[in-house]
CSV table of C-alpha atoms in Angstrom, one decimal:
chain,number,residue,atom,x,y,z
C,1,MET,CA,-92.9,157.4,-146.6
C,2,PRO,CA,-93.0,159.5,-143.7
C,3,SER,CA,-92.3,163.0,-143.9
C,4,ALA,CA,-88.7,163.5,-142.6
C,5,ARG,CA,-90.5,166.1,-139.9
C,6,ASP,CA,-92.9,162.8,-139.3
C,7,LEU,CA,-89.8,160.8,-138.6
C,8,PHE,CA,-88.4,162.7,-136.4
C,9,LYS,CA,-90.6,164.6,-134.3
C,10,ARG,CA,-90.0,161.9,-131.2
C,11,LEU,CA,-86.1,162.2,-131.3
C,12,ARG,CA,-84.8,164.4,-128.5
C,13,VAL,CA,-81.4,166.0,-129.2
C,14,LEU,CA,-79.0,168.1,-126.6
C,15,VAL,CA,-77.1,170.7,-127.7
C,16,LEU,CA,-73.8,170.6,-126.3
C,17,GLU,CA,-71.5,174.5,-127.6
C,18,HIS,CA,-70.1,176.8,-126.3
C,19,HIS,CA,-70.1,179.4,-128.7
C,20,ASP,CA,-73.6,180.6,-128.2
C,21,VAL,CA,-74.1,182.3,-131.7
C,22,GLN,CA,-73.9,178.3,-132.4
C,23,ARG,CA,-75.4,177.0,-130.5
C,24,ALA,CA,-78.9,179.2,-131.4
C,25,LEU,CA,-77.7,177.7,-135.3
C,26,THR,CA,-77.7,174.5,-134.2
C,27,VAL,CA,-80.9,174.5,-132.4
C,28,LYS,CA,-82.6,176.4,-135.4
C,29,THR,CA,-81.8,173.8,-137.8
C,30,LEU,CA,-82.6,170.7,-136.1
C,31,LEU,CA,-85.7,172.6,-135.1
C,32,GLY,CA,-85.7,172.8,-138.7
C,33,ILE,CA,-85.4,168.8,-139.5
C,34,GLY,CA,-88.2,168.0,-137.4
C,35,SER,CA,-86.5,167.0,-133.8
C,36,ILE,CA,-89.4,169.1,-132.2
C,37,ASP,CA,-87.6,167.6,-127.8
C,38,VAL,CA,-83.9,169.9,-128.7
C,39,LEU,CA,-82.6,170.9,-124.9
C,40,GLN,CA,-78.9,173.2,-125.1
C,41,ALA,CA,-76.0,173.7,-122.9
C,42,ALA,CA,-73.3,175.7,-123.2
C,43,ASP,CA,-70.3,173.6,-120.7
C,44,GLY,CA,-70.8,170.0,-119.8
C,45,GLN,CA,-71.1,170.8,-115.4
C,46,GLY,CA,-74.9,172.6,-117.4
C,47,ALA,CA,-75.4,169.8,-119.5
C,48,LEU,CA,-75.3,166.9,-117.1
C,49,ALA,CA,-77.8,169.4,-114.9
C,50,LEU,CA,-80.7,170.0,-117.2
C,51,LEU,CA,-80.4,166.1,-118.6
C,52,GLN,CA,-80.4,165.3,-114.6
C,53,ARG,CA,-83.8,167.4,-114.5
C,54,HIS,CA,-85.1,167.3,-117.9
C,55,GLY,CA,-84.2,163.1,-119.0
C,56,GLY,CA,-82.1,161.8,-121.3
C,57,VAL,CA,-81.7,161.9,-124.8
C,58,ASP,CA,-82.2,160.2,-127.6
C,59,ILE,CA,-78.2,162.1,-129.1
C,60,ALA,CA,-76.2,164.5,-127.7
C,61,LEU,CA,-75.0,166.8,-130.7
C,62,CYS,CA,-71.4,167.6,-129.0
C,63,ASP,CA,-69.0,170.7,-130.3
C,64,ILE,CA,-65.7,169.1,-130.4
C,65,GLN,CA,-63.7,171.8,-128.2
C,66,THR,CA,-66.1,172.2,-125.3
C,67,LEU,CA,-66.0,168.2,-125.3
C,68,VAL,CA,-62.6,168.3,-125.3
C,69,VAL,CA,-62.4,170.8,-122.4
C,70,ASP,CA,-64.7,169.7,-120.0
C,71,GLY,CA,-66.8,167.5,-122.0
C,72,LEU,CA,-65.3,163.9,-121.7
C,73,ALA,CA,-66.3,163.7,-117.9
C,74,PHE,CA,-70.1,164.4,-119.1
C,75,LEU,CA,-69.8,162.3,-120.8
C,76,SER,CA,-68.5,159.7,-118.9
C,77,CYS,CA,-71.6,160.2,-116.6
C,78,VAL,CA,-74.0,160.6,-119.0
C,79,SER,CA,-73.6,157.1,-120.5
C,80,GLU,CA,-73.5,155.8,-117.0
C,81,ALA,CA,-76.6,157.5,-115.7
C,82,ARG,CA,-78.2,156.7,-119.6
C,83,LEU,CA,-79.0,159.9,-120.3
C,84,VAL,CA,-77.7,159.6,-123.8
C,85,SER,CA,-77.6,157.2,-126.8
C,86,GLY,CA,-75.4,158.6,-129.1
C,87,VAL,CA,-72.9,161.6,-130.4
C,88,ILE,CA,-72.7,163.5,-133.4
C,89,ILE,CA,-69.4,165.5,-133.2
C,90,CYS,CA,-70.0,169.0,-134.7
C,91,SER,CA,-66.2,169.4,-136.4
C,92,ALA,CA,-63.7,171.5,-138.3
C,93,MET,CA,-61.0,170.2,-136.7
C,94,PRO,CA,-58.6,167.1,-139.5
C,95,GLY,CA,-59.5,164.5,-138.8
C,96,GLU,CA,-57.5,162.6,-136.6
C,97,LEU,CA,-59.0,164.9,-133.6
C,98,VAL,CA,-62.1,164.1,-135.0
C,99,HIS,CA,-61.2,160.7,-134.6
C,100,ALA,CA,-59.2,160.7,-131.6
C,101,VAL,CA,-62.7,161.6,-130.0
C,102,GLU,CA,-64.8,159.0,-132.0
C,103,GLN,CA,-62.4,157.0,-129.8
C,104,ILE,CA,-63.4,158.2,-126.5
C,105,VAL,CA,-67.0,158.2,-127.8
C,106,ARG,CA,-67.0,154.0,-127.9
C,107,LEU,CA,-65.3,153.6,-125.0
C,108,GLN,CA,-67.5,155.5,-122.8
C,109,GLY,CA,-70.3,152.3,-123.9
C,110,LEU,CA,-72.1,155.4,-126.2
C,111,GLU,CA,-73.0,154.9,-129.9
C,112,TRP,CA,-71.1,156.8,-132.1
C,113,LEU,CA,-73.1,158.4,-134.9
C,114,GLY,CA,-70.9,160.3,-137.0
C,115,HIS,CA,-69.1,164.2,-137.7
C,116,ALA,CA,-71.0,166.7,-138.7
C,117,GLY,CA,-68.9,169.6,-139.4
C,118,LYS,CA,-69.3,172.9,-138.0
C,119,PRO,CA,-71.7,174.6,-138.8
C,120,ALA,CA,-74.3,171.4,-138.8
C,121,LEU,CA,-75.9,171.6,-142.1
C,122,ALA,CA,-79.9,169.9,-142.4
C,123,GLN,CA,-77.7,168.1,-145.8
C,124,VAL,CA,-75.1,166.9,-143.2
C,125,LEU,CA,-77.8,166.2,-139.8
C,126,ASN,CA,-80.4,164.5,-141.8
C,127,PRO,CA,-78.7,161.1,-142.9
C,128,LEU,CA,-77.2,160.7,-139.7
C,129,LEU,CA,-80.4,161.6,-137.9
C,130,GLN,CA,-82.4,159.3,-140.4
C,131,ALA,CA,-79.8,156.2,-139.5
C,132,TYR,CA,-80.1,155.9,-136.4
C,133,ARG,CA,-83.8,156.3,-136.8
C,134,ALA,CA,-83.6,153.6,-139.0
C,135,ASN,CA,-81.4,151.1,-137.0
C,136,SER,CA,-83.8,149.4,-134.2
C,137,ARG,CA,-82.2,149.7,-130.8
C,138,PRO,CA,-83.7,150.0,-127.4
C,139,ARG,CA,-84.1,153.3,-126.7
C,140,ILE,CA,-82.2,153.8,-123.6
C,141,ALA,CA,-82.2,158.2,-122.9
C,142,ARG,CA,-85.5,158.2,-121.8
C,143,PRO,CA,-86.6,157.6,-118.0
C,144,SER,CA,-88.9,154.4,-117.7
C,145,VAL,CA,-90.6,153.7,-113.8
C,146,ALA,CA,-92.6,152.4,-112.6
C,147,PRO,CA,-96.9,153.3,-112.3
C,148,ASP,CA,-96.5,153.7,-108.8
C,149,GLN,CA,-93.1,156.1,-108.5
C,150,PRO,CA,-92.6,159.1,-107.8
C,151,GLY,CA,-93.1,161.3,-110.6
C,152,ALA,CA,-89.3,164.3,-111.6
C,153,GLU,CA,-91.0,166.8,-110.3
C,154,GLU,CA,-92.1,165.8,-107.4
C,155,ILE,CA,-88.9,164.3,-106.1
C,156,HIS,CA,-87.2,167.6,-107.4
C,157,ARG,CA,-89.6,169.8,-104.9
C,158,GLY,CA,-89.2,166.7,-102.0
C,159,ILE,CA,-85.4,168.1,-103.1
C,160,ASN,CA,-85.7,171.6,-102.9
C,161,ARG,CA,-88.1,171.4,-99.8
C,162,GLN,CA,-84.8,168.9,-98.1
C,163,GLU,CA,-87.0,166.1,-97.4
C,164,PHE,CA,-84.2,163.2,-98.2
C,165,CYS,CA,-83.4,162.8,-94.9
C,166,ALA,CA,-80.4,160.6,-93.2
C,167,TRP,CA,-81.6,157.9,-90.8
C,168,PHE,CA,-79.0,155.9,-88.5
C,169,GLN,CA,-79.1,152.0,-88.1
C,170,PRO,CA,-76.1,151.5,-85.3
C,171,LYS,CA,-72.7,149.2,-85.5
C,172,PHE,CA,-71.2,147.3,-82.3
C,173,HIS,CA,-68.6,145.5,-81.1
C,174,LEU,CA,-70.2,142.4,-80.7
C,175,SER,CA,-67.6,141.6,-78.1
C,176,ASN,CA,-68.6,144.8,-75.2
C,177,GLY,CA,-71.9,146.0,-77.0
C,178,LEU,CA,-70.2,149.3,-77.2
C,179,ILE,CA,-71.2,151.7,-80.7
C,180,GLN,CA,-68.8,151.6,-83.4
C,181,GLY,CA,-70.8,153.9,-85.2
C,182,ALA,CA,-73.9,153.8,-87.8
C,183,GLU,CA,-75.2,153.0,-91.3
C,184,VAL,CA,-76.7,155.6,-92.9
C,185,LEU,CA,-79.9,155.3,-95.2
C,186,LEU,CA,-81.9,156.9,-96.7
C,187,ARG,CA,-85.4,157.7,-96.4
C,188,TRP,CA,-88.3,160.5,-97.9
C,189,GLN,CA,-90.0,162.5,-94.9
C,190,ARG,CA,-93.3,162.7,-97.4
C,191,SER,CA,-95.0,164.6,-93.8
C,192,PRO,CA,-94.3,164.9,-90.4
C,193,GLY,CA,-96.1,161.3,-90.1
C,194,GLU,CA,-95.3,160.0,-93.2
C,195,VAL,CA,-91.9,158.4,-93.9
C,196,TRP,CA,-91.1,156.3,-97.6
C,197,SER,CA,-88.2,153.6,-97.4
C,198,PRO,CA,-86.1,153.9,-100.6
C,199,ALA,CA,-87.9,150.7,-102.8
C,200,THR,CA,-91.0,153.0,-102.9
C,201,PHE,CA,-88.6,156.1,-105.0
C,202,LEU,CA,-84.8,155.0,-105.7
C,203,PRO,CA,-85.4,153.7,-109.1
C,204,ALA,CA,-87.5,156.8,-109.9
C,205,VAL,CA,-84.7,158.9,-108.6
C,206,GLU,CA,-81.8,156.5,-110.5
C,207,GLN,CA,-84.0,156.5,-113.6
C,208,TYR,CA,-84.0,160.2,-113.4
C,209,GLY,CA,-80.3,161.0,-113.0
C,210,LEU,CA,-81.0,162.2,-109.1
C,211,LEU,CA,-78.6,159.6,-107.5
C,212,ASP,CA,-75.7,161.5,-107.0
C,213,THR,CA,-77.5,165.2,-106.2
C,214,ILE,CA,-79.6,163.2,-103.1
C,215,PHE,CA,-76.7,160.7,-101.8
C,216,PHE,CA,-74.1,163.7,-101.5
C,217,SER,CA,-77.1,166.0,-99.8
C,218,LEU,CA,-77.3,162.7,-97.3
C,219,PHE,CA,-72.8,162.6,-97.1
C,220,GLU,CA,-73.5,166.0,-95.5
C,221,GLN,CA,-76.2,165.0,-93.1
C,222,GLY,CA,-73.9,162.0,-91.9
C,223,LEU,CA,-70.6,164.0,-91.6
C,224,ARG,CA,-72.7,167.0,-89.8
C,225,LEU,CA,-74.2,163.9,-87.0
C,226,GLN,CA,-70.3,162.2,-87.4
C,227,ARG,CA,-69.1,166.0,-86.0
C,228,HIS,CA,-71.8,166.3,-83.3
C,229,MET,CA,-71.4,162.8,-81.9
C,230,CYS,CA,-67.3,162.4,-82.3
C,231,SER,CA,-67.3,166.1,-79.6
C,232,ALA,CA,-68.0,163.9,-76.5
C,233,GLY,CA,-65.1,162.4,-77.0
C,234,ASN,CA,-66.0,159.2,-78.8
C,235,GLY,CA,-65.2,157.8,-82.0
C,236,PHE,CA,-68.1,156.9,-85.1
C,237,LYS,CA,-68.2,155.8,-88.1
C,238,LEU,CA,-70.3,155.7,-90.7
C,239,ALA,CA,-70.7,154.0,-93.6
C,240,PHE,CA,-73.0,154.3,-96.9
C,241,ASN,CA,-74.4,152.7,-99.6
C,242,LEU,CA,-73.2,153.3,-103.1
C,243,GLU,CA,-74.4,152.6,-106.2
C,244,ALA,CA,-71.4,151.0,-108.8
C,245,SER,CA,-72.7,153.8,-111.4
C,246,GLN,CA,-71.6,156.6,-109.2
C,247,LEU,CA,-67.9,155.6,-109.1
C,248,ALA,CA,-68.3,156.0,-112.9
C,249,CYS,CA,-67.8,159.4,-112.3
C,250,PRO,CA,-64.5,160.8,-112.5
C,251,HIS,CA,-65.0,163.7,-110.0
C,252,PHE,CA,-67.0,161.6,-107.7
C,253,VAL,CA,-63.8,161.2,-105.3
C,254,ASP,CA,-62.3,164.9,-105.8
C,255,ARG,CA,-65.7,165.5,-104.1
C,256,ILE,CA,-65.6,163.2,-101.4
C,257,ARG,CA,-62.1,164.6,-100.5
C,258,ASP,CA,-63.9,167.8,-100.2
C,259,MET,CA,-66.6,167.7,-98.1
C,260,LEU,CA,-64.5,165.0,-95.9
C,261,SER,CA,-62.1,168.6,-95.7
C,262,ALA,CA,-64.8,170.7,-95.2
C,263,HIS,CA,-65.8,168.9,-92.4
C,264,GLY,CA,-62.8,168.0,-90.6
C,265,ALA,CA,-63.6,164.5,-91.0
C,266,SER,CA,-61.2,162.0,-91.3
C,267,PRO,CA,-61.3,160.1,-94.6
C,268,ALA,CA,-60.8,156.3,-91.7
C,269,SER,CA,-64.2,157.2,-90.3
C,270,VAL,CA,-65.8,156.5,-93.6
C,271,THR,CA,-66.7,153.2,-94.9
C,272,PHE,CA,-68.7,153.4,-98.9
C,273,GLU,CA,-70.8,149.9,-98.9
C,274,LEU,CA,-71.0,148.3,-102.5
C,275,THR,CA,-72.8,145.1,-103.3
C,276,GLU,CA,-71.4,142.3,-105.3
C,277,THR,CA,-73.8,142.4,-108.0
C,278,GLY,CA,-73.2,145.5,-109.0
C,279,LEU,CA,-69.9,144.9,-109.9
C,280,LEU,CA,-70.2,142.4,-112.0
C,281,GLN,CA,-69.3,144.4,-114.9
C,282,ALA,CA,-67.6,147.5,-113.2
C,283,PRO,CA,-66.2,150.0,-115.7
C,284,GLY,CA,-62.7,150.7,-115.4
C,285,MET,CA,-63.2,154.5,-114.2
C,286,CYS,CA,-65.6,152.4,-111.2
C,287,ILE,CA,-62.3,150.5,-110.0
C,288,THR,CA,-59.9,153.5,-110.7
C,289,ASN,CA,-62.5,155.3,-107.9
C,290,MET,CA,-62.5,152.6,-105.8
C,291,VAL,CA,-58.7,152.6,-105.4
C,292,ARG,CA,-58.8,156.7,-105.1
C,293,LEU,CA,-60.8,156.1,-102.1
C,294,ARG,CA,-59.1,153.4,-100.1
C,295,MET,CA,-55.8,156.0,-101.2
C,296,LEU,CA,-57.7,158.9,-99.3
C,297,GLY,CA,-57.8,156.2,-96.4
C,298,CYS,CA,-61.9,155.4,-96.7
C,299,ASP,CA,-62.7,152.0,-97.0
C,300,LEU,CA,-64.5,150.4,-98.7
C,301,SER,CA,-67.0,147.1,-98.2
C,302,ILE,CA,-68.3,144.3,-100.2
C,303,ASP,CA,-72.4,144.8,-98.9
C,304,ASP,CA,-74.6,141.4,-99.0
C,305,PHE,CA,-71.2,139.1,-99.4
C,306,GLY,CA,-72.5,136.1,-100.1
C,307,VAL,CA,-75.7,136.4,-102.1
C,308,GLY,CA,-73.9,137.2,-104.9
C,309,TYR,CA,-72.4,135.5,-108.5
C,310,SER,CA,-68.4,136.0,-108.2
C,311,SER,CA,-67.8,137.0,-104.5
C,312,LEU,CA,-64.9,136.1,-104.4
C,313,GLU,CA,-62.7,136.4,-107.1
C,314,ARG,CA,-64.5,140.6,-106.9
C,315,LEU,CA,-63.0,140.1,-103.1
C,316,CYS,CA,-59.6,138.9,-104.6
C,317,GLN,CA,-60.0,141.3,-107.6
C,318,LEU,CA,-61.1,144.3,-105.8
C,319,PRO,CA,-59.4,146.8,-103.1
C,320,PHE,CA,-62.5,146.0,-100.2
C,321,ASN,CA,-60.9,146.1,-96.5
C,322,GLU,CA,-65.0,144.9,-94.8
C,323,VAL,CA,-67.2,142.1,-96.2
C,324,LYS,CA,-70.6,142.5,-94.9
C,325,LEU,CA,-72.7,139.2,-94.2
C,326,ASP,CA,-76.2,139.0,-95.9
C,327,ALA,CA,-79.0,139.3,-93.3
C,328,GLY,CA,-80.4,136.1,-94.8
C,329,PHE,CA,-77.5,133.2,-93.7
C,330,ILE,CA,-77.8,135.1,-89.7
C,331,ARG,CA,-81.4,134.3,-90.0
C,332,ASP,CA,-80.6,131.3,-91.1
C,333,PHE,CA,-77.8,130.4,-89.1
C,334,LYS,CA,-79.0,127.3,-88.0
C,335,GLN,CA,-79.3,125.8,-91.3
C,336,PRO,CA,-75.7,124.4,-91.7
C,337,ARG,CA,-75.0,125.6,-95.1
C,338,SER,CA,-76.2,128.5,-93.5
C,339,GLY,CA,-73.7,128.2,-90.9
C,340,ALA,CA,-70.9,126.7,-93.1
C,341,VAL,CA,-70.9,129.6,-94.5
C,342,ILE,CA,-70.8,131.9,-91.6
C,343,SER,CA,-67.9,130.8,-90.6
C,344,ALA,CA,-66.7,130.7,-93.9
C,345,VAL,CA,-66.2,133.7,-94.7
C,346,LEU,CA,-65.2,134.5,-90.7
C,347,GLY,CA,-62.2,132.5,-91.7
C,348,LEU,CA,-61.8,134.0,-94.6
C,349,ALA,CA,-62.3,137.3,-93.6
C,350,ARG,CA,-58.9,136.7,-90.6
C,351,GLY,CA,-57.0,135.1,-93.5
C,352,LEU,CA,-57.6,138.6,-95.9
C,353,ASN,CA,-56.9,141.0,-93.0
C,354,MET,CA,-60.6,142.0,-94.0
C,355,ARG,CA,-63.0,143.6,-91.2
C,356,VAL,CA,-66.5,141.2,-90.5
C,357,VAL,CA,-70.0,142.9,-89.6
C,358,ALA,CA,-73.5,140.5,-89.5
C,359,GLU,CA,-76.6,142.7,-90.8
C,360,GLY,CA,-80.0,141.6,-89.2
C,361,ILE,CA,-79.0,140.1,-86.1
C,362,GLU,CA,-82.3,140.0,-84.4
C,363,THR,CA,-81.9,137.8,-81.4
C,364,ILE,CA,-80.2,136.8,-77.9
C,365,GLU,CA,-79.1,133.4,-80.0
C,366,GLN,CA,-78.0,135.1,-82.9
C,367,LEU,CA,-76.1,137.4,-81.1
C,368,ARG,CA,-74.4,134.3,-79.5
C,369,SER,CA,-73.0,132.7,-82.1
C,370,LEU,CA,-71.3,134.6,-83.9
C,371,GLN,CA,-69.3,135.9,-80.4
C,372,SER,CA,-68.4,131.8,-80.3
C,373,LEU,CA,-66.7,131.8,-84.0
C,374,GLY,CA,-65.7,135.1,-83.8
C,375,CYS,CA,-67.4,137.9,-85.7
C,376,HIS,CA,-66.5,141.2,-84.2
C,377,LEU,CA,-69.2,143.8,-85.4
C,378,GLY,CA,-73.0,143.4,-86.0
C,379,GLN,CA,-76.3,145.1,-86.1
C,380,GLY,CA,-79.7,144.4,-86.3
C,381,TYR,CA,-83.2,144.8,-84.7
C,382,LEU,CA,-81.8,143.3,-81.3
C,383,TYR,CA,-79.2,146.3,-81.4
C,384,ALA,CA,-81.7,149.3,-82.5
C,385,ARG,CA,-83.6,149.9,-85.8
C,386,PRO,CA,-82.9,152.9,-87.9
C,387,MET,CA,-83.6,156.1,-86.7
C,388,SER,CA,-84.0,159.9,-88.0
C,389,GLU,CA,-80.4,162.1,-87.1
C,390,ALA,CA,-82.8,164.1,-83.9
C,391,HIS,CA,-83.4,160.6,-82.8
C,392,MET,CA,-80.1,158.9,-82.7
C,393,THR,CA,-78.3,162.1,-81.0
C,394,ASN,CA,-81.0,161.7,-78.0
C,395,TRP,CA,-80.7,157.5,-78.5
C,396,ALA,CA,-77.1,157.9,-78.3
C,397,PHE,CA,-76.4,159.7,-75.0
C,398,THR,CA,-79.3,158.5,-72.8
C,399,GLY,CA,-77.3,157.2,-70.1
C,400,ASP,CA,-73.2,157.8,-69.9
C,401,PRO,CA,-72.1,159.3,-72.7
C,402,ALA,CA,-69.0,157.5,-72.9
C,403,LEU,CA,-69.3,154.0,-73.1
C,404,TRP,CA,-72.8,154.5,-74.8
C,405,ARG,CA,-73.5,150.9,-74.1
C,406,THR,CA,-76.6,149.1,-75.6
C,407,ALA,CA,-79.0,147.2,-73.6
C,408,VAL,CA,-77.8,143.3,-74.5
C,409,SER,CA,-74.8,142.6,-72.3
C,410,PRO,CA,-72.2,141.2,-73.8
C,411,ALA,CA,-71.1,137.1,-73.6
C,412,GLY,CA,-69.6,136.3,-70.0
């Protein structure tokens, strides 16, 4: 029979405790039991940053007072980012308060492992840890990425060197060829001649809990370009891609609002695009934040519309005011089924008072077909490929900056 030390040597435990002495005692107790990988933090914000840097843990051992002060947002974020599997509470509080916190933990989708009292003694913690290990479960807390994906240290180095850059693909009014704005895309500028697309690193970024860090850097870069573009007196809308998991963080919208205010940007000049497949099982906080974004004045777009599983249901339930037609339908527009889908989506959007953006426009023939069907906005290689901030600035102001007219002439 394995010893307790052998049984627990692979556990990763986070100690969340605001009191320095209590935290040190708890860490010492855990190390004595055999949990040899212990992280510690004094508050929820510091704990989240720690997990984003070092990867997830099996168990968060939380002081109940620290948790109530600022740790509830922490629980929501780590649950969505899959950075914590189970929670143990340390407290000398009455049982009814512990029970209330237990319900909160369970509602966040985390495993409730029990109450260890305070101070957390080895004879109490030991059975809780044994029960966790004895229960056969998928280990969700530790980052696991494909061998060809970059590691956490490499990504952190890229963040510190500001190598994660915003690229921009312009969007156009299809009726007259004027620029409406741009979709903001993520690229990793590894070196002057080496640019990586998200497919080569984004899964690792998500696994290591760094998606928000990179997103807000991208948001900052986009708002900076927008301010420059609008200096010529033209409106310039930006569209940013979001994962549903990002909206599960309670403070996400507050940060968006603060950054918009700092840049003097109108919320109405920003659209957030979410894929419908990511919203199939969206938690309540995600939907709440979608409503908050709309109330702030931002637009919400359902991306890749028509390739998910419950498009019409989600379109009616969630506060979208824009639809992005998937490029696959545009590419196959001559096929009867694809043509029917395009016509149906445009008609549905008109009935719901929603904009439609066609993506992946590559030929004049596709453009003319969309124009004839009454589609007003689009993007694609026919107009412009994604480009860096410097290239976007030079490209947009070539010729008459008051018009920013594309080389593709409108239908006449």
